[in-house]
């Protein structure tokens, strides 16, 4: 965990809870006020650019947290620089809760989970949206997945403040349909091969069960 992440997450009330439960001294070593924004390295970049979904938390101007799913084809998240990521925000149910929330408070939290490898990355950042018709054409093209029918309504740009890798505990391994298809293809080939061998054996010995 970075100093910056601890500085954001460990508010006075959080620190009091850590004190109460005996973990404060351990975490205090990590924490110092301030700290430069975290920079995404090769591991974070690779992880984010292979994600097909994540959960995005915003805060309303009435103080309520709001979590919404964001997804797209693998690669829909683009790392623009070590401190900035972007993704295409597709036309949805027209509620615009996340879009409205960041007008008053641009602070967001993301959790990105790789269920196959049981990894998860948490990020804090500042989010702003740029409507697709106002976005820089090159940026819009860069974040828009090819061969994906959903309409890109706006580009979401997040300036990363801090991130932290989570442990794999309690992540149930899950595979997407596309990942299952790859595994099933090899099983299907084996079944076809065995069926052909069985048919051949039956042909040689018609009386066998
Ligand atoms: C036709 C349609 C219906 C949707 N209905 C819902 C819904 O009932 N509940 C929900 O959480 N998301 C729903 N979604 C997904 C959201 O619209 C989508 O996650 C969107 O990005 C949310 O934006 P917001 O977080 O700014 O409100 C729907 C999407 C589409 C295209």
XYZ file of N, CA and C and ligand atoms in Angstrom:
658
model
N 0.839 -1.203 0.000
C 0.000 0.000 0.000
C 0.875 1.254 0.000
N 0.488 2.223 -0.836
C 1.300 3.440 -0.918
C 0.920 4.427 0.201
N 1.830 5.355 0.458
C 1.548 6.411 1.436
C 0.327 7.210 1.017
N 0.251 7.435 -0.292
C -0.835 8.248 -0.828
C -2.199 7.578 -0.608
N -2.233 6.245 -0.832
C -3.485 5.507 -0.645
C -3.913 5.576 0.821
N -2.943 5.350 1.710
C -3.249 5.397 3.145
C -3.707 6.791 3.554
N -3.100 7.794 2.949
C -3.455 9.165 3.307
C -4.924 9.460 2.952
N -5.364 8.910 1.832
C -6.751 9.141 1.406
C -7.723 8.270 2.213
N -7.383 6.992 2.354
C -8.338 6.043 2.953
C -8.381 6.115 4.475
N -7.259 6.447 5.096
C -7.196 6.388 6.557
C -7.544 7.744 7.161
N -8.822 8.003 7.188
C -9.341 9.236 7.787
C -9.235 9.117 9.316
N -9.474 10.186 10.049
C -9.389 10.079 11.519
C -10.264 8.963 12.093
N -11.487 8.799 11.585
C -12.348 7.737 12.119
C -11.811 6.352 11.786
N -11.214 6.237 10.587
C -10.631 4.941 10.193
C -9.432 4.647 11.101
N -8.634 5.664 11.328
C -7.448 5.479 12.189
C -7.878 5.089 13.613
N -8.975 5.679 14.070
C -9.469 5.339 15.417
C -9.881 3.867 15.487
N -10.493 3.367 14.416
C -10.880 1.948 14.369
C -9.641 1.052 14.376
N -8.609 1.490 13.629
C -7.370 0.712 13.593
C -6.727 0.677 14.981
N -6.785 1.825 15.651
C -6.252 1.913 17.024
C -6.988 0.932 17.920
N -8.302 0.945 17.813
C -9.145 0.110 18.664
C -8.880 -1.383 18.455
N -8.565 -1.733 17.195
C -8.389 -3.154 16.886
C -6.926 -3.567 16.776
N -6.020 -2.652 17.135
C -4.615 -3.041 17.257
C -3.781 -3.024 15.990
N -4.323 -2.475 14.897
C -3.536 -2.486 13.653
C -2.933 -1.118 13.335
N -3.204 -0.127 14.193
C -2.791 1.239 13.843
C -1.275 1.394 13.693
N -0.517 0.831 14.625
C 0.931 1.065 14.584
C 1.529 0.479 13.310
N 0.999 -0.662 12.899
C 1.479 -1.304 11.670
C 1.208 -0.397 10.456
N -0.007 0.181 10.407
C -0.362 1.019 9.259
C 0.228 2.424 9.358
N 0.501 2.860 10.575
C 1.028 4.217 10.752
C 2.359 4.371 10.034
N 3.123 3.261 10.001
C 4.428 3.317 9.331
C 4.269 3.645 7.854
N 3.159 3.180 7.257
C 2.947 3.419 5.828
C 2.452 4.826 5.544
N 1.864 5.402 6.562
C 1.134 6.631 6.302
C 1.903 7.891 6.675
N 1.946 8.788 5.743
C 2.468 10.124 6.029
C 1.577 11.071 5.248
N 1.319 12.204 5.804
C 0.420 13.152 5.133
C 0.964 13.497 3.750
N 0.070 13.727 2.828
C 0.475 14.144 1.485
C 0.940 12.974 0.661
N 2.035 13.176 -0.004
C 2.523 12.130 -0.912
C 2.075 12.423 -2.314
N 2.938 12.148 -3.262
C 2.615 12.408 -4.666
C 1.594 11.392 -5.155
N 0.796 11.743 -6.180
C -0.124 10.749 -6.734
C 0.638 9.499 -7.176
N -0.021 8.361 -7.008
C 0.619 7.114 -7.441
C 0.709 7.069 -8.954
N 1.761 6.476 -9.438
C 1.939 6.323 -10.890
C 1.714 4.862 -11.271
N 0.901 4.656 -12.301
C 0.616 3.299 -12.747
C 1.852 2.720 -13.430
N 2.247 1.546 -13.004
C 3.404 0.883 -13.604
C 2.955 -0.157 -14.621
N 3.888 -0.960 -15.122
C 3.547 -1.972 -16.129
C 2.510 -2.979 -15.639
N 2.579 -3.389 -14.362
C 1.615 -4.382 -13.852
C 0.198 -3.807 -13.840
N 0.080 -2.557 -13.353
C -1.256 -1.935 -13.284
C -1.791 -1.684 -14.704
N -0.898 -1.231 -15.580
C -1.312 -0.939 -16.964
C -1.823 -2.206 -17.649
N -1.070 -3.274 -17.514
C -1.467 -4.539 -18.140
C -2.800 -5.023 -17.557
N -2.919 -4.920 -16.243
C -4.136 -5.383 -15.563
C -5.350 -4.581 -16.036
N -5.207 -3.263 -16.053
C -6.344 -2.404 -16.431
C -6.714 -2.593 -17.896
N -5.719 -2.754 -18.738
C -6.016 -2.854 -20.175
C -6.538 -4.234 -20.581
N -6.557 -5.169 -19.630
C -7.161 -6.480 -19.908
C -8.514 -6.638 -19.217
N -8.953 -5.590 -18.527
C -10.230 -5.696 -17.799
C -11.410 -5.593 -18.764
N -12.486 -6.303 -18.437
C -13.708 -6.125 -19.234
C -14.822 -5.484 -18.390
N -14.514 -5.172 -17.152
C -15.508 -4.493 -16.310
C -14.858 -4.029 -15.015
N -15.550 -3.149 -14.347
C -15.149 -2.739 -12.999
C -16.342 -2.077 -12.334
N -16.183 -1.777 -11.060
C -17.234 -1.058 -10.338
C -16.710 0.327 -9.996
N -17.579 1.295 -10.202
C -17.214 2.700 -10.056
C -18.073 3.323 -8.955
N -17.419 3.867 -7.937
C -18.151 4.531 -6.855
C -17.987 6.036 -6.985
N -19.117 6.718 -6.912
C -19.115 8.184 -6.901
C -19.833 8.627 -5.620
N -19.838 9.922 -5.365
C -20.526 10.455 -4.177
C -21.465 11.564 -4.635
N -22.716 11.486 -4.187
C -23.688 12.497 -4.604
C -23.488 13.783 -3.805
N -24.107 14.861 -4.255
C -23.978 16.119 -3.508
C -24.753 16.075 -2.189
N -25.577 14.994 -1.994
C -26.241 14.820 -0.709
C -25.459 13.849 0.187
N -24.282 13.433 -0.279
C -23.396 12.631 0.570
C -23.550 11.126 0.439
N -24.474 10.667 -0.433
C -24.660 9.222 -0.582
C -23.632 8.647 -1.549
N -23.047 7.503 -1.178
C -22.183 6.830 -2.151
C -23.054 6.120 -3.188
N -22.535 5.964 -4.389
C -23.278 5.284 -5.453
C -22.301 4.411 -6.230
N -22.639 3.124 -6.331
C -21.762 2.209 -7.060
C -22.463 1.761 -8.327
N -21.771 1.845 -9.438
C -22.345 1.392 -10.700
C -21.305 0.582 -11.453
N -21.796 -0.314 -12.251
C -20.942 -1.180 -13.063
C -20.555 -0.465 -14.351
N -19.327 -0.651 -14.751
C -18.903 -0.211 -16.071
C -18.271 -1.400 -16.773
N -18.568 -1.563 -18.037
C -18.015 -2.717 -18.745
C -17.929 -2.464 -20.229
N -17.336 -3.416 -20.905
C -17.153 -3.337 -22.356
C -16.288 -4.504 -22.774
N -15.911 -4.536 -24.035
C -15.010 -5.618 -24.443
C -13.659 -5.461 -23.758
N -12.964 -6.594 -23.584
C -11.632 -6.533 -22.971
C -10.798 -5.470 -23.676
N -10.177 -4.588 -22.929
C -9.398 -3.512 -23.549
C -10.149 -2.196 -23.577
N -11.353 -2.173 -22.971
C -12.124 -0.908 -23.038
C -11.556 0.163 -22.110
N -10.664 -0.238 -21.207
C -9.965 0.757 -20.377
C -8.609 1.048 -21.026
N -8.322 2.314 -21.188
C -7.050 2.723 -21.796
C -6.224 3.466 -20.754
N -4.975 3.086 -20.626
C -4.067 3.844 -19.745
C -3.389 4.899 -20.621
N -3.757 6.146 -20.390
C -3.232 7.237 -21.231
C -1.839 7.660 -20.783
N -1.589 7.540 -19.478
C -0.283 7.905 -18.932
C -0.192 7.232 -17.560
N 0.954 7.294 -16.893
C 1.051 6.653 -15.569
C 0.100 7.249 -14.533
N -0.506 8.384 -14.844
C -1.420 8.999 -13.871
C -2.821 9.212 -14.424
N -3.087 8.670 -15.602
C -4.390 8.959 -16.206
C -4.918 7.754 -16.982
N -6.188 7.408 -16.705
C -6.833 6.353 -17.489
C -8.106 6.913 -18.113
N -8.605 6.210 -19.124
C -9.832 6.663 -19.788
C -10.623 5.435 -20.237
N -11.919 5.641 -20.383
C -12.742 4.570 -20.958
C -13.954 5.186 -21.641
N -14.496 4.438 -22.573
C -15.695 4.887 -23.276
C -16.901 4.614 -22.388
N -17.718 5.633 -22.171
C -18.932 5.469 -21.376
C -20.086 5.297 -22.361
N -20.703 4.113 -22.312
C -21.721 3.786 -23.316
C -23.099 4.293 -22.896
N -23.931 4.517 -23.888
C -25.312 4.949 -23.626
C -26.019 3.871 -22.808
N -26.648 4.261 -21.705
C -27.285 3.288 -20.829
C -28.736 3.613 -20.585
N -29.129 3.626 -19.300
C -30.545 3.801 -18.967
C -30.944 5.272 -18.813
N -30.052 6.150 -19.179
C -30.314 7.598 -19.196
C -30.583 8.175 -17.802
N -30.093 7.504 -16.755
C -30.245 8.066 -15.403
C -29.125 9.063 -15.092
N -27.947 8.811 -15.615
C -26.781 9.710 -15.467
C -26.429 10.002 -14.004
N -26.541 8.969 -13.171
C -26.244 9.184 -11.749
C -24.749 9.459 -11.549
N -23.899 8.594 -12.118
C -22.447 8.821 -11.963
C -22.055 10.141 -12.619
N -22.604 10.366 -13.804
C -22.261 11.595 -14.538
C -22.665 12.827 -13.738
N -23.847 12.771 -13.104
C -24.305 13.907 -12.299
C -23.491 14.058 -11.028
N -23.164 12.930 -10.401
C -22.441 13.006 -9.123
C -21.091 13.702 -9.254
N -20.381 13.427 -10.349
C -19.020 13.977 -10.429
C -19.004 15.472 -10.747
N -20.161 16.032 -11.034
C -20.206 17.486 -11.274
C -19.829 18.240 -9.997
N -20.404 17.789 -8.866
C -20.113 18.467 -7.598
C -18.889 17.895 -6.905
N -18.627 16.627 -7.118
C -17.500 15.979 -6.428
C -16.871 14.994 -7.409
N -15.680 15.307 -7.876
C -15.067 14.456 -8.913
C -14.301 13.272 -8.324
N -14.393 13.081 -6.992
C -13.659 11.963 -6.380
C -14.383 10.648 -6.640
N -13.637 9.666 -7.098
C -14.217 8.349 -7.376
C -13.309 7.256 -6.822
N -13.915 6.088 -6.629
C -13.149 4.891 -6.282
C -13.548 3.796 -7.259
N -12.575 3.018 -7.669
C -12.830 1.911 -8.595
C -12.313 0.628 -7.962
N -13.013 -0.460 -8.246
C -12.425 -1.762 -7.952
C -12.531 -2.592 -9.215
N -11.390 -3.121 -9.621
C -11.289 -3.900 -10.865
C -10.871 -5.312 -10.453
N -11.659 -6.309 -10.845
C -11.381 -7.683 -10.400
C -11.115 -8.587 -11.594
N -10.036 -9.340 -11.477
C -9.751 -10.408 -12.451
C -10.105 -11.712 -11.736
N -11.282 -12.256 -12.081
C -11.775 -13.427 -11.366
C -10.995 -14.691 -11.717
N -10.440 -14.734 -12.898
C -9.702 -15.936 -13.301
C -8.417 -16.058 -12.482
N -7.685 -14.944 -12.398
C -6.405 -14.990 -11.673
C -6.536 -14.533 -10.217
N -7.733 -14.216 -9.821
C -8.056 -13.814 -8.445
C -7.194 -12.633 -7.996
N -7.221 -11.586 -8.820
C -6.523 -10.339 -8.499
C -7.527 -9.202 -8.459
N -7.250 -8.209 -7.653
C -8.110 -7.020 -7.699
C -7.278 -5.781 -7.390
N -7.659 -4.726 -8.070
C -6.943 -3.454 -7.944
C -7.953 -2.385 -7.560
N -7.616 -1.615 -6.542
C -8.494 -0.514 -6.118
C -7.815 0.799 -6.487
N -8.602 1.725 -6.934
C -8.041 3.038 -7.302
C -8.880 4.164 -6.721
N -8.211 5.230 -6.353
C -8.867 6.508 -6.071
C -8.491 7.453 -7.202
N -9.418 8.320 -7.592
C -9.070 9.267 -8.639
C -10.078 10.389 -8.746
N -9.811 11.234 -9.705
C -10.704 12.359 -10.016
C -11.224 12.117 -11.431
N -12.548 12.061 -11.539
C -13.164 11.705 -12.833
C -13.831 12.919 -13.470
N -13.569 13.094 -14.747
C -14.420 14.026 -15.505
C -14.822 13.379 -16.827
N -16.013 13.724 -17.268
C -16.547 13.194 -18.525
C -16.444 14.265 -19.595
N -16.176 13.810 -20.813
C -16.216 14.715 -21.963
C -17.203 14.100 -22.959
N -18.219 14.863 -23.331
C -19.198 14.331 -24.288
C -18.503 13.931 -25.587
N -18.987 12.844 -26.169
C -18.314 12.294 -27.358
C -18.188 13.338 -28.464
N -19.233 14.176 -28.619
C -19.169 15.146 -29.721
C -18.240 16.333 -29.417
N -17.746 16.397 -28.178
C -16.808 17.469 -27.810
C -15.390 16.932 -27.590
N -15.281 15.596 -27.616
C -13.985 14.984 -27.272
C -12.998 15.115 -28.419
N -11.744 15.155 -28.058
C -10.675 15.131 -29.038
C -10.840 13.856 -29.894
N -10.823 14.035 -31.218
C -11.132 12.920 -32.120
C -10.179 11.740 -31.914
N -8.910 12.058 -31.691
C -7.923 10.984 -31.520
C -8.184 10.209 -30.218
N -8.530 10.968 -29.154
C -8.829 10.324 -27.873
C -10.078 9.458 -28.002
N -11.103 10.011 -28.654
C -12.357 9.270 -28.825
C -12.109 7.960 -29.569
N -11.307 8.050 -30.598
C -11.016 6.849 -31.382
C -10.214 5.851 -30.558
N -9.298 6.377 -29.763
C -8.435 5.501 -28.962
C -9.234 4.712 -27.920
N -10.244 5.347 -27.332
C -10.985 4.649 -26.265
C -12.186 3.855 -26.798
N -12.575 4.081 -28.058
C -13.769 3.403 -28.586
C -13.406 2.004 -29.087
N -13.979 0.968 -28.470
C -13.634 -0.379 -28.908
C -14.133 -0.622 -30.335
N -13.314 -1.293 -31.120
C -13.768 -1.633 -32.474
C -14.689 -2.852 -32.363
N -15.540 -3.033 -33.330
C -16.475 -4.165 -33.360
C -17.346 -4.226 -32.105
N -17.796 -3.076 -31.631
C -18.686 -3.062 -30.471
C -19.823 -2.107 -30.798
N -21.045 -2.629 -30.667
C -22.169 -1.876 -31.226
C -22.668 -0.740 -30.318
N -22.352 -0.795 -29.003
C -22.913 0.212 -28.094
C -22.419 1.616 -28.458
N -23.326 2.573 -28.285
C -22.979 3.962 -28.639
C -22.123 4.590 -27.532
N -20.991 5.137 -27.931
C -20.130 5.839 -26.962
C -20.749 7.215 -26.736
N -21.230 7.445 -25.519
C -21.901 8.715 -25.245
C -20.909 9.778 -24.787
N -19.899 9.331 -24.029
C -18.886 10.274 -23.543
C -17.621 9.518 -23.199
N -16.553 10.281 -23.074
C -15.280 9.688 -22.653
C -15.093 10.011 -21.170
N -14.780 8.993 -20.411
C -14.501 9.181 -18.981
C -12.987 9.231 -18.798
N -12.545 10.269 -18.121
C -11.102 10.432 -17.889
C -10.867 10.490 -16.381
N -10.010 9.619 -15.909
C -9.740 9.568 -14.461
C -8.269 9.871 -14.207
N -8.039 10.905 -13.422
C -6.691 11.197 -12.951
C -6.483 10.398 -11.672
N -5.563 9.470 -11.743
C -5.367 8.520 -10.641
C -4.637 9.199 -9.489
N -5.229 9.109 -8.317
C -4.599 9.696 -7.127
C -3.789 8.643 -6.379
N -4.348 7.440 -6.282
C -3.680 6.378 -5.530
C -4.283 5.041 -5.923
N -3.510 3.988 -5.748
C -4.060 2.651 -6.012
C -3.470 1.674 -5.026
N -4.138 0.528 -4.923
C -3.638 -0.517 -4.031
C -4.110 -1.860 -4.555
N -3.216 -2.825 -4.535
C -3.598 -4.192 -4.910
C -4.199 -4.876 -3.700
N -5.302 -5.579 -3.936
C -5.960 -6.330 -2.869
C -5.454 -7.766 -2.853
N -5.618 -8.417 -1.721
C -5.264 -9.835 -1.665
C -6.378 -10.655 -2.347
N -6.073 -11.909 -2.722
C -7.071 -12.709 -3.465
C -8.149 -13.336 -2.592
N -8.103 -13.061 -1.295
C -9.038 -13.742 -0.385
C -10.489 -13.542 -0.795
N -11.241 -14.607 -0.741
C -12.691 -14.601 -0.970
C -13.071 -14.274 -2.408
N -12.118 -14.298 -3.332
C -12.504 -14.127 -4.745
C -12.750 -15.523 -5.316
N -13.980 -15.795 -5.675
C -14.309 -17.070 -6.304
C -13.846 -17.016 -7.756
N -13.151 -18.053 -8.185
C -12.710 -18.053 -9.588
C -13.916 -18.157 -10.505
N -13.946 -17.273 -11.512
C -15.034 -17.295 -12.490
C -14.435 -17.113 -13.879
N -15.050 -17.765 -14.838
C -14.570 -17.674 -16.217
C -15.675 -17.096 -17.083
N -15.269 -16.264 -18.022
C -16.261 -15.711 -18.944
C -16.638 -16.779 -19.969
N -17.709 -16.529 -20.681
C -18.151 -17.467 -21.705
C -17.049 -17.674 -22.754
N -16.394 -16.569 -23.154
C -15.337 -16.670 -24.169
C -14.188 -17.536 -23.651
N -13.838 -17.367 -22.373
C -12.758 -18.175 -21.798
C -13.171 -19.650 -21.714
N -14.450 -19.885 -21.372
C -14.944 -21.265 -21.310
C -14.933 -21.903 -22.692
N -15.281 -21.107 -23.704
C -15.322 -21.649 -25.080
C -13.956 -22.190 -25.487
N -12.890 -21.466 -25.110
C -11.533 -21.919 -25.456
C -11.263 -23.281 -24.810
N -11.645 -23.403 -23.527
C -11.415 -24.676 -22.828
C -12.314 -25.778 -23.406
N -13.567 -25.401 -23.728
C -14.500 -26.398 -24.247
C -14.074 -26.881 -25.632
N -13.460 -25.994 -26.410
C -13.020 -26.386 -27.752
C -12.079 -27.579 -27.689
N -11.145 -27.552 -26.735
C -10.201 -28.668 -26.658
C -10.910 -29.937 -26.172
N -11.893 -29.785 -25.260
C -12.655 -30.960 -24.814
C -13.518 -31.514 -25.950
N -14.108 -30.574 -26.735
C -14.937 -31.022 -27.872
C -14.091 -31.813 -28.866
N -12.863 -31.346 -29.095
C -11.977 -32.039 -30.039
C -11.656 -33.433 -29.518
N -11.437 -33.533 -28.182
C -11.145 -34.852 -27.596
C -12.339 -35.792 -27.736
N -13.555 -35.244 -27.472
C -14.772 -36.063 -27.570
C -14.952 -36.543 -29.016
N -14.739 -35.627 -29.965
C -14.903 -35.995 -31.384
C -13.910 -37.084 -31.766
N -12.695 -36.953 -31.261
C -11.659 -37.941 -31.547
C -12.050 -39.306 -30.972
N -12.536 -39.297 -29.710
C -12.937 -40.562 -29.071
C -14.142 -41.179 -29.778
N -15.091 -40.309 -30.207
C -16.270 -40.836 -30.913
C -15.867 -41.485 -32.232
N -14.908 -40.859 -32.911
C -14.443 -41.417 -34.192
C -13.774 -42.767 -33.959
N -12.973 -42.831 -32.877
C -12.291 -44.101 -32.572
C -13.309 -45.185 -32.205
N -14.341 -44.774 -31.460
C -15.385 -45.727 -31.060
C -16.129 -46.246 -32.288
N -16.476 -45.320 -33.184
C -17.199 -45.711 -34.400
C -16.349 -46.662 -35.235
N -15.061 -46.385 -35.287
C -14.145 -47.220 -36.061
C -14.083 -48.621 -35.439
N -13.996 -48.673 -34.075
C -13.919 -49.963 -33.386
C -15.211 -50.749 -33.591
N -16.341 -50.021 -33.553
C -17.637 -50.703 -33.771
C -17.725 -51.242 -35.188
N -17.148 -50.499 -36.116
C -17.159 -50.914 -37.520
C -16.376 -52.207 -37.711
N -15.285 -52.311 -36.933
C -14.455 -53.525 -37.039
C -15.121 -54.682 -36.335
N -15.926 -54.384 -35.274
C -16.529 -55.444 -34.471
C -17.993 -55.081 -34.189
N -18.906 -55.254 -35.165
C -20.305 -54.773 -35.057
C -21.048 -55.351 -33.864
N -20.688 -56.511 -33.360
C -21.432 -57.131 -32.253
C -21.103 -56.539 -30.892
N -20.010 -55.748 -30.803
C -19.592 -55.231 -29.490
C -20.537 -54.139 -29.010
N -20.803 -54.091 -27.654
C -21.684 -53.060 -27.087
C -20.995 -51.758 -27.132
C -31.590 -0.277 -21.943
C -30.729 -0.239 -20.726
C -31.304 -0.450 -19.482
C -30.545 -0.423 -18.324
N -31.139 -0.634 -17.119
C -30.403 -0.580 -15.994
C -31.010 -0.776 -14.726
O -32.186 -1.025 -14.593
N -30.230 -0.701 -13.626
C -28.897 -0.445 -13.715
O -28.224 -0.394 -12.672
N -28.287 -0.264 -14.884
C -29.009 -0.323 -16.032
N -28.406 -0.144 -17.236
C -26.978 0.093 -17.270
C -26.694 1.571 -16.961
O -27.498 2.384 -17.766
C -25.235 1.842 -17.223
O -24.484 1.147 -16.268
C -24.913 3.307 -17.174
O -23.567 3.467 -17.525
C -25.169 3.928 -15.814
O -24.776 5.299 -15.856
P -24.749 6.170 -14.527
O -23.864 5.429 -13.555
O -24.148 7.496 -14.932
O -26.164 6.310 -14.036
C -29.160 -0.195 -18.414
C -28.584 0.020 -19.663
C -29.353 -0.008 -20.805
C -28.697 0.205 -22.150
